[in-house]
Coordinates of C-alpha atoms and ligand atoms in Angstrom, one line a residue:
M1 CA 43.9 -9.2 -186.0
A2 CA 45.9 -11.2 -183.3
V3 CA 46.3 -9.9 -179.8
D4 CA 49.5 -8.0 -179.4
L5 CA 51.8 -10.0 -177.3
Q6 CA 54.1 -7.1 -176.3
A7 CA 51.0 -5.3 -175.0
R8 CA 49.9 -8.4 -173.1
L9 CA 53.3 -8.8 -171.4
T10 CA 53.4 -5.2 -170.3
T11 CA 49.9 -5.2 -168.8
R12 CA 50.4 -8.5 -167.0
L13 CA 53.7 -7.4 -165.5
A14 CA 52.3 -4.2 -164.4
E15 CA 49.3 -5.9 -162.7
R16 CA 51.6 -8.3 -160.9
R17 CA 53.6 -5.4 -159.5
A18 CA 50.5 -3.5 -158.4
N19 CA 49.2 -6.7 -156.6
S20 CA 52.4 -7.2 -154.6
L21 CA 52.9 -10.4 -156.5
Y22 CA 55.9 -9.5 -158.6
R23 CA 58.7 -12.1 -158.1
Q24 CA 62.4 -11.3 -157.8
R25 CA 65.3 -13.7 -157.7
P26 CA 67.7 -13.1 -154.8
L27 CA 71.2 -13.4 -156.2
L28 CA 73.0 -16.0 -154.1
D29 CA 76.7 -15.4 -154.0
S30 CA 77.9 -18.2 -151.7
P31 CA 77.3 -21.9 -151.4
Q32 CA 74.0 -23.0 -150.0
G33 CA 73.8 -23.0 -146.2
P34 CA 72.6 -21.1 -143.1
E35 CA 75.0 -18.2 -143.7
V36 CA 74.8 -16.9 -147.2
V37 CA 75.6 -13.9 -149.2
V38 CA 72.6 -12.5 -151.1
D39 CA 72.7 -9.5 -153.3
G40 CA 76.1 -8.6 -151.8
T41 CA 74.8 -8.8 -148.1
P42 CA 75.7 -11.6 -145.6
L43 CA 72.4 -13.0 -144.3
L44 CA 71.2 -15.8 -142.0
A45 CA 68.9 -17.9 -144.2
F46 CA 65.8 -19.9 -143.2
C47 CA 64.4 -20.7 -146.6
N48 CA 66.3 -23.4 -148.5
N49 CA 65.3 -27.0 -148.7
D50 CA 68.8 -28.4 -147.8
Y51 CA 67.2 -30.0 -144.8
L52 CA 70.2 -32.1 -143.7
G53 CA 72.9 -29.6 -144.6
L54 CA 74.4 -31.8 -147.4
A55 CA 74.4 -29.3 -150.3
N56 CA 77.9 -28.1 -149.4
H57 CA 79.2 -31.1 -147.5
P58 CA 82.9 -31.8 -148.2
E59 CA 82.5 -35.5 -148.7
V60 CA 79.7 -35.0 -151.2
I61 CA 81.8 -32.4 -153.0
Q62 CA 84.8 -34.8 -153.1
A63 CA 82.6 -37.6 -154.5
W64 CA 81.4 -35.2 -157.2
R65 CA 85.1 -34.4 -158.0
N66 CA 86.2 -38.0 -158.1
G67 CA 83.2 -38.9 -160.2
A68 CA 84.1 -36.3 -162.7
E69 CA 87.7 -37.6 -162.8
R70 CA 86.4 -41.1 -163.5
W71 CA 83.3 -40.6 -165.6
G72 CA 83.7 -37.2 -167.3
V73 CA 81.2 -34.5 -167.2
G74 CA 78.3 -35.0 -169.5
G75 CA 75.7 -37.9 -169.6
G76 CA 76.1 -37.7 -173.3
A77 CA 72.9 -39.3 -174.4
S78 CA 69.4 -40.5 -173.1
H79 CA 69.3 -43.6 -170.8
L80 CA 67.9 -45.7 -173.7
V81 CA 70.6 -44.9 -176.1
I82 CA 74.1 -44.8 -174.4
G83 CA 73.6 -42.5 -171.4
H84 CA 72.8 -45.0 -168.7
S85 CA 76.1 -45.3 -166.9
T86 CA 77.4 -47.5 -163.9
P87 CA 76.9 -44.6 -161.3
H88 CA 73.3 -44.0 -162.4
H89 CA 72.6 -47.8 -162.1
A90 CA 74.3 -48.0 -158.7
L91 CA 72.3 -45.0 -157.4
E92 CA 69.0 -46.6 -158.6
E93 CA 69.8 -49.8 -156.7
A94 CA 70.7 -47.7 -153.5
L95 CA 67.5 -45.7 -153.8
A96 CA 65.4 -48.9 -154.2
D97 CA 67.1 -50.3 -151.1
L98 CA 66.5 -47.1 -149.1
T99 CA 62.8 -46.9 -149.9
G100 CA 62.3 -50.7 -149.6
R101 CA 61.1 -51.0 -153.2
P102 CA 62.2 -53.6 -155.7
R103 CA 63.4 -50.9 -158.2
A104 CA 63.9 -47.2 -158.7
L105 CA 64.3 -45.1 -161.8
L106 CA 66.5 -42.0 -161.9
F107 CA 65.2 -38.7 -163.3
S108 CA 66.9 -35.3 -163.8
T109 CA 64.3 -33.4 -161.8
G110 CA 61.3 -34.0 -159.6
Y111 CA 59.1 -32.0 -162.0
M112 CA 60.1 -34.5 -164.8
A113 CA 59.6 -37.5 -162.5
N114 CA 56.0 -36.4 -161.7
L115 CA 55.2 -35.6 -165.3
A116 CA 56.6 -38.9 -166.4
A117 CA 54.8 -41.1 -163.8
V118 CA 51.3 -39.5 -164.1
T119 CA 51.2 -39.1 -167.9
A120 CA 52.5 -42.7 -168.5
L121 CA 50.1 -44.2 -166.1
V122 CA 46.8 -42.5 -167.0
G123 CA 45.3 -40.9 -170.1
Q124 CA 42.0 -40.3 -171.7
G125 CA 39.2 -42.5 -170.2
D126 CA 41.1 -42.7 -166.9
S127 CA 40.8 -40.6 -163.7
V128 CA 43.3 -38.7 -161.7
L129 CA 42.4 -37.5 -158.2
E130 CA 44.7 -35.0 -156.4
D131 CA 44.9 -33.2 -153.2
R132 CA 44.0 -29.6 -153.7
L133 CA 47.3 -28.5 -152.1
N134 CA 49.5 -30.8 -154.3
H135 CA 52.7 -29.4 -155.7
A136 CA 52.3 -27.5 -159.0
S137 CA 54.2 -30.2 -160.9
L138 CA 51.6 -32.8 -159.9
L139 CA 48.7 -30.7 -160.8
D140 CA 50.3 -29.9 -164.2
A141 CA 51.0 -33.6 -164.7
G142 CA 47.4 -34.4 -164.0
L143 CA 46.1 -31.8 -166.4
L144 CA 48.6 -32.9 -169.1
S145 CA 47.7 -36.5 -168.8
G146 CA 44.3 -36.1 -170.4
A147 CA 42.7 -38.2 -167.7
R148 CA 39.5 -36.9 -165.9
F149 CA 41.0 -34.6 -163.4
S150 CA 39.6 -33.7 -160.0
R151 CA 40.8 -32.5 -156.7
Y152 CA 39.8 -33.6 -153.2
L153 CA 39.8 -31.5 -150.0
H154 CA 43.2 -31.2 -148.5
N155 CA 44.4 -34.3 -146.7
D156 CA 40.8 -35.6 -146.4
P157 CA 40.3 -39.3 -146.9
A158 CA 36.5 -38.9 -146.7
S159 CA 36.6 -36.4 -149.5
L160 CA 38.8 -38.7 -151.5
A161 CA 36.3 -41.6 -150.9
T162 CA 33.5 -39.4 -152.3
R163 CA 35.5 -38.7 -155.4
L164 CA 36.5 -42.3 -155.9
G165 CA 32.9 -43.2 -155.7
K166 CA 32.2 -40.9 -158.7
A167 CA 35.1 -42.1 -160.9
P168 CA 33.8 -44.2 -163.8
S169 CA 34.7 -47.9 -163.4
T170 CA 35.6 -48.2 -167.1
G171 CA 39.1 -46.5 -166.6
A172 CA 41.9 -46.7 -164.3
T173 CA 42.2 -44.3 -161.3
L174 CA 45.4 -42.8 -159.9
V175 CA 45.3 -41.0 -156.6
V176 CA 48.1 -38.5 -156.2
T177 CA 49.3 -36.7 -153.1
D178 CA 52.3 -34.9 -151.6
G179 CA 53.9 -36.9 -148.7
V180 CA 54.9 -33.8 -146.8
F181 CA 53.0 -30.7 -148.2
S182 CA 55.5 -28.3 -149.5
M183 CA 54.0 -25.1 -148.4
D184 CA 52.3 -26.2 -145.2
G185 CA 54.6 -28.8 -143.9
D186 CA 51.9 -31.2 -142.8
V187 CA 52.1 -35.0 -143.5
A188 CA 49.5 -36.7 -145.7
D189 CA 47.4 -39.3 -143.8
L190 CA 48.8 -42.0 -146.1
P191 CA 47.5 -45.0 -144.2
A192 CA 43.9 -43.7 -144.6
L193 CA 44.4 -42.5 -148.2
A194 CA 46.0 -45.8 -149.1
R195 CA 42.9 -47.7 -147.6
E196 CA 40.5 -45.6 -149.6
A197 CA 42.4 -46.1 -152.8
K198 CA 42.8 -49.8 -152.3
A199 CA 39.1 -50.3 -151.6
R200 CA 38.3 -48.9 -155.0
N201 CA 41.2 -50.6 -156.8
A202 CA 42.9 -47.2 -157.4
W203 CA 46.7 -46.7 -157.2
L204 CA 48.2 -44.3 -154.8
M205 CA 51.1 -42.1 -156.0
V206 CA 53.1 -40.2 -153.2
D207 CA 55.5 -37.4 -154.1
D208 CA 57.8 -37.4 -151.0
A209 CA 60.0 -34.6 -152.1
H210 CA 60.1 -33.2 -148.6
G211 CA 60.0 -36.4 -146.6
V212 CA 62.9 -38.5 -148.1
G213 CA 66.0 -38.1 -146.0
V214 CA 64.1 -36.2 -143.3
M215 CA 61.5 -38.8 -142.1
G216 CA 61.9 -42.4 -141.1
A217 CA 64.7 -43.8 -139.0
Q218 CA 67.0 -44.4 -142.1
G219 CA 65.7 -41.4 -144.0
G220 CA 63.3 -43.5 -146.1
G221 CA 60.7 -40.8 -146.0
V222 CA 57.0 -41.0 -145.3
V223 CA 56.7 -44.7 -146.4
E224 CA 59.3 -45.7 -143.9
H225 CA 57.6 -43.5 -141.2
F226 CA 54.2 -45.2 -141.7
N227 CA 55.8 -48.5 -142.8
L228 CA 53.9 -48.6 -146.1
G229 CA 54.9 -51.1 -148.8
G230 CA 54.3 -51.2 -152.4
D231 CA 50.9 -52.7 -151.9
E232 CA 49.7 -49.4 -150.2
V233 CA 51.9 -47.0 -152.2
P234 CA 52.7 -48.5 -155.6
V235 CA 54.2 -45.3 -156.9
L236 CA 56.7 -43.4 -154.9
V237 CA 58.5 -40.3 -156.0
G238 CA 61.4 -38.8 -154.2
T239 CA 63.7 -35.8 -155.1
L240 CA 67.3 -35.4 -154.6
G241 CA 67.7 -31.6 -154.5
K242 CA 66.3 -31.2 -151.1
A243 CA 67.4 -33.3 -148.2
F244 CA 70.1 -35.1 -150.3
G245 CA 71.6 -31.8 -151.2
T246 CA 72.3 -32.6 -154.8
A247 CA 69.9 -32.7 -157.7
G248 CA 67.6 -35.1 -159.6
A249 CA 64.7 -37.3 -158.6
F250 CA 63.5 -41.0 -158.7
V251 CA 60.4 -43.1 -159.0
A252 CA 60.4 -46.2 -156.9
G253 CA 58.1 -49.2 -157.2
S254 CA 57.6 -52.7 -158.6
E255 CA 59.6 -54.3 -161.3
A256 CA 56.6 -53.9 -163.7
L257 CA 56.1 -50.1 -162.9
I258 CA 59.7 -49.3 -163.6
D259 CA 59.8 -51.5 -166.7
Y260 CA 56.7 -49.7 -167.9
L261 CA 58.1 -46.2 -167.3
V262 CA 61.3 -47.0 -169.1
Q263 CA 59.1 -48.1 -172.1
F264 CA 56.4 -45.5 -172.1
A265 CA 57.3 -42.4 -170.0
R266 CA 58.2 -39.6 -172.5
P267 CA 60.0 -37.3 -170.0
Y268 CA 62.2 -40.3 -169.2
I269 CA 62.9 -41.4 -172.7
Y270 CA 63.5 -38.1 -174.5
T271 CA 66.0 -36.4 -172.4
T272 CA 69.8 -36.6 -171.7
S273 CA 70.8 -38.5 -168.6
Q274 CA 72.1 -36.4 -165.6
P275 CA 75.9 -36.2 -165.3
P276 CA 77.2 -39.5 -163.9
A277 CA 79.4 -37.6 -161.5
L278 CA 76.2 -36.2 -159.9
A279 CA 75.1 -39.7 -159.4
C280 CA 78.3 -40.3 -157.6
A281 CA 77.8 -37.3 -155.4
T282 CA 74.2 -38.5 -154.6
L283 CA 75.5 -41.9 -153.7
K284 CA 77.8 -40.3 -151.1
S285 CA 75.0 -38.1 -149.8
L286 CA 72.7 -41.1 -149.6
E287 CA 75.3 -42.9 -147.3
L288 CA 75.3 -39.8 -145.1
V289 CA 71.5 -39.6 -145.1
R290 CA 71.3 -43.3 -144.0
N291 CA 74.2 -43.4 -141.4
E292 CA 74.1 -39.9 -139.8
G293 CA 70.8 -40.1 -137.9
W294 CA 72.1 -37.3 -135.7
R295 CA 71.2 -34.9 -138.5
R296 CA 67.5 -35.9 -138.2
D297 CA 67.7 -35.8 -134.4
H298 CA 69.2 -32.3 -134.4
L299 CA 66.8 -31.1 -136.9
A300 CA 63.8 -32.4 -134.9
A301 CA 65.2 -30.6 -131.8
L302 CA 65.4 -27.3 -133.8
V303 CA 61.8 -27.8 -135.0
Q304 CA 60.7 -28.1 -131.3
Q305 CA 62.7 -25.1 -130.3
F306 CA 61.2 -23.0 -133.1
R307 CA 57.7 -24.1 -132.5
K308 CA 57.9 -23.5 -128.7
G309 CA 59.5 -20.0 -129.2
A310 CA 57.1 -18.9 -132.0
Q311 CA 54.1 -20.0 -129.9
A312 CA 55.4 -18.1 -126.9
L313 CA 55.4 -15.0 -129.2
G314 CA 51.8 -15.7 -130.0
L315 CA 52.5 -16.6 -133.7
D316 CA 49.9 -18.7 -135.5
L317 CA 51.8 -21.9 -136.5
M318 CA 50.4 -24.6 -138.7
P319 CA 50.1 -28.3 -137.5
S320 CA 53.5 -29.2 -138.8
H321 CA 56.2 -31.2 -137.2
T322 CA 58.5 -31.2 -140.2
P323 CA 61.2 -28.6 -141.0
I324 CA 58.7 -26.6 -143.0
Q325 CA 57.2 -24.2 -140.4
P326 CA 55.1 -21.6 -142.3
I327 CA 53.9 -18.4 -140.5
V328 CA 50.6 -17.5 -142.3
L329 CA 50.2 -13.7 -142.5
G330 CA 47.3 -13.3 -144.9
S331 CA 47.8 -10.6 -147.5
S332 CA 50.8 -10.6 -149.8
E333 CA 51.7 -7.0 -148.6
R334 CA 51.9 -8.1 -145.0
A335 CA 54.0 -11.2 -145.9
M336 CA 56.4 -8.9 -148.0
A337 CA 56.6 -6.4 -145.2
W338 CA 57.6 -9.0 -142.6
S339 CA 60.2 -10.5 -145.0
R340 CA 61.6 -7.1 -145.6
R341 CA 61.8 -6.3 -141.8
L342 CA 63.6 -9.6 -141.2
R343 CA 66.1 -8.8 -144.0
E344 CA 66.9 -5.5 -142.4
Q345 CA 67.9 -7.5 -139.3
G346 CA 70.1 -9.8 -141.4
L347 CA 67.6 -12.6 -141.7
L348 CA 66.3 -14.1 -145.0
V349 CA 63.0 -15.8 -145.0
T350 CA 61.1 -15.5 -148.4
A351 CA 57.5 -14.6 -148.6
I352 CA 55.4 -17.1 -150.5
R353 CA 52.4 -15.6 -152.2
P354 CA 49.5 -16.7 -154.5
P355 CA 49.3 -18.5 -156.8
T356 CA 51.9 -20.7 -155.0
V357 CA 49.5 -20.7 -152.0
P358 CA 45.8 -19.9 -151.8
V359 CA 44.7 -16.2 -151.9
G360 CA 44.7 -14.8 -148.4
S361 CA 47.2 -17.2 -147.1
A362 CA 50.5 -15.5 -148.0
R363 CA 53.2 -16.6 -145.6
L364 CA 56.7 -16.7 -144.4
R365 CA 57.8 -20.2 -145.3
V366 CA 60.4 -20.9 -142.6
T367 CA 62.5 -23.9 -143.2
L368 CA 65.0 -25.4 -140.7
S369 CA 68.1 -27.4 -141.5
A370 CA 70.3 -29.7 -139.5
A371 CA 73.1 -27.2 -140.4
H372 CA 71.4 -24.5 -138.2
T373 CA 72.5 -24.1 -134.7
E374 CA 70.2 -23.4 -131.6
A375 CA 71.7 -19.9 -131.5
Q376 CA 70.7 -19.2 -135.0
V377 CA 67.1 -20.3 -134.3
S378 CA 67.1 -18.0 -131.4
R379 CA 68.2 -15.2 -133.7
L380 CA 65.2 -15.9 -136.0
L381 CA 62.8 -15.9 -133.1
Q382 CA 64.1 -12.5 -132.0
G383 CA 63.7 -11.2 -135.5
L384 CA 60.1 -12.4 -135.5
A385 CA 59.5 -10.8 -132.2
D386 CA 60.7 -7.5 -133.6
C387 CA 58.4 -7.9 -136.6
L388 CA 55.5 -8.3 -134.2
A389 CA 56.6 -5.2 -132.2
L390 CA 56.5 -3.2 -135.3
E391 CA 53.1 -4.2 -136.5
P392 CA 50.5 -1.4 -136.4
T393 CA 48.0 -2.4 -133.8
D394 CA 44.3 -2.4 -134.7
E395 CA 43.0 -0.7 -131.5
Ligands
PLP401 C1 60.5 -29.4 -155.2 C2 59.4 -30.3 -155.5 C3 59.3 -31.0 -156.7 C4 60.1 -30.6 -157.8 O1 61.3 -31.3 -157.7 P1 62.6 -30.7 -158.4 O2 63.7 -31.8 -158.4 O3 63.0 -29.4 -157.8 O4 62.2 -30.4 -159.9 C5 58.2 -31.8 -156.8 N1 57.3 -32.1 -155.9 C6 57.4 -31.4 -154.7 C7 56.3 -31.7 -153.7 C8 58.4 -30.5 -154.5 O5 58.4 -29.8 -153.3

């Protein structure tokens, strides 16, 4: 007799609750920004990925409005049928230019861009090597591809080299890493990873969801920061729902790579194009990303302020200089308790728990945005000080 699915659901949900792993969706009742209304309560938030404060920018909103007037609402079809419109095309060209690649290909989400790139490039008989802390979408893509899948130690070029040495020479090898690690905030050692990959004739794919817009003088992300071309990083993924403040994603690379993805990447082919007006909004936000360097400067200053203040409190910070500043607290219970105490003080920082992060490393994932003020960061530091004061001491 088959397993009863209803019984399975009930048991697993009960387990999740018992382990402090049950997830709830805070209901946002305001636009995205530092000051939000969540579940009916005004809160000062430090947990979105709107790093440059563009998600609710008046010029971006206006560009979306104008786009809708001009192009209507729906994409209407997949790109290969009749859904590839002028704003999509213009955005691809602007993204290629921003990242210094010959071409870019637009996707509706980063999850899809990652699935598309990995599953189109490698399959049975090939190998895919991933950093063990890669984003879930990259790990899923690697498993789905059917290629021989293995993980190397976090941000460790020597561990990658060992794995590369074991990959069979009969197939192709794809090395995949986050550019900025989404839960730790550290930056991948791309020059060294690229060297190891090249030495073994493997391709390096970088998912720079948290680097584009934030890193590099123009916001070109980690590849601009390290000055790495298509030779070192042949496959570059960026997303538009974070620093760009809109939605969607892109893969950037050579003429041949993009041509190949258009022909063979199923998550590209079998889906409706994003609304063209969204591309209009993203084109405006790309302009702001490139031209308003003060957003990156202000953000960097807030990161410094936060780190200095948190260190003075004796908090254990991670080696991150990006706007992702996690405070690792260990158990899920402790992370939840801190998040709750902050909320009682009007501060919203979500607790991130396993399986999103390894067991025993539950954390508050603090993220900073150019939309925050120094005074708001000070309020967060005060809230953290109060959390510390309320902790039961061991002695
Ligand atoms: C957010 C994220 C994605 C997914 O992008 P979406 O556009 O939100 O689907 C992919 N990779 C990383 C590293 C991310 O942080």
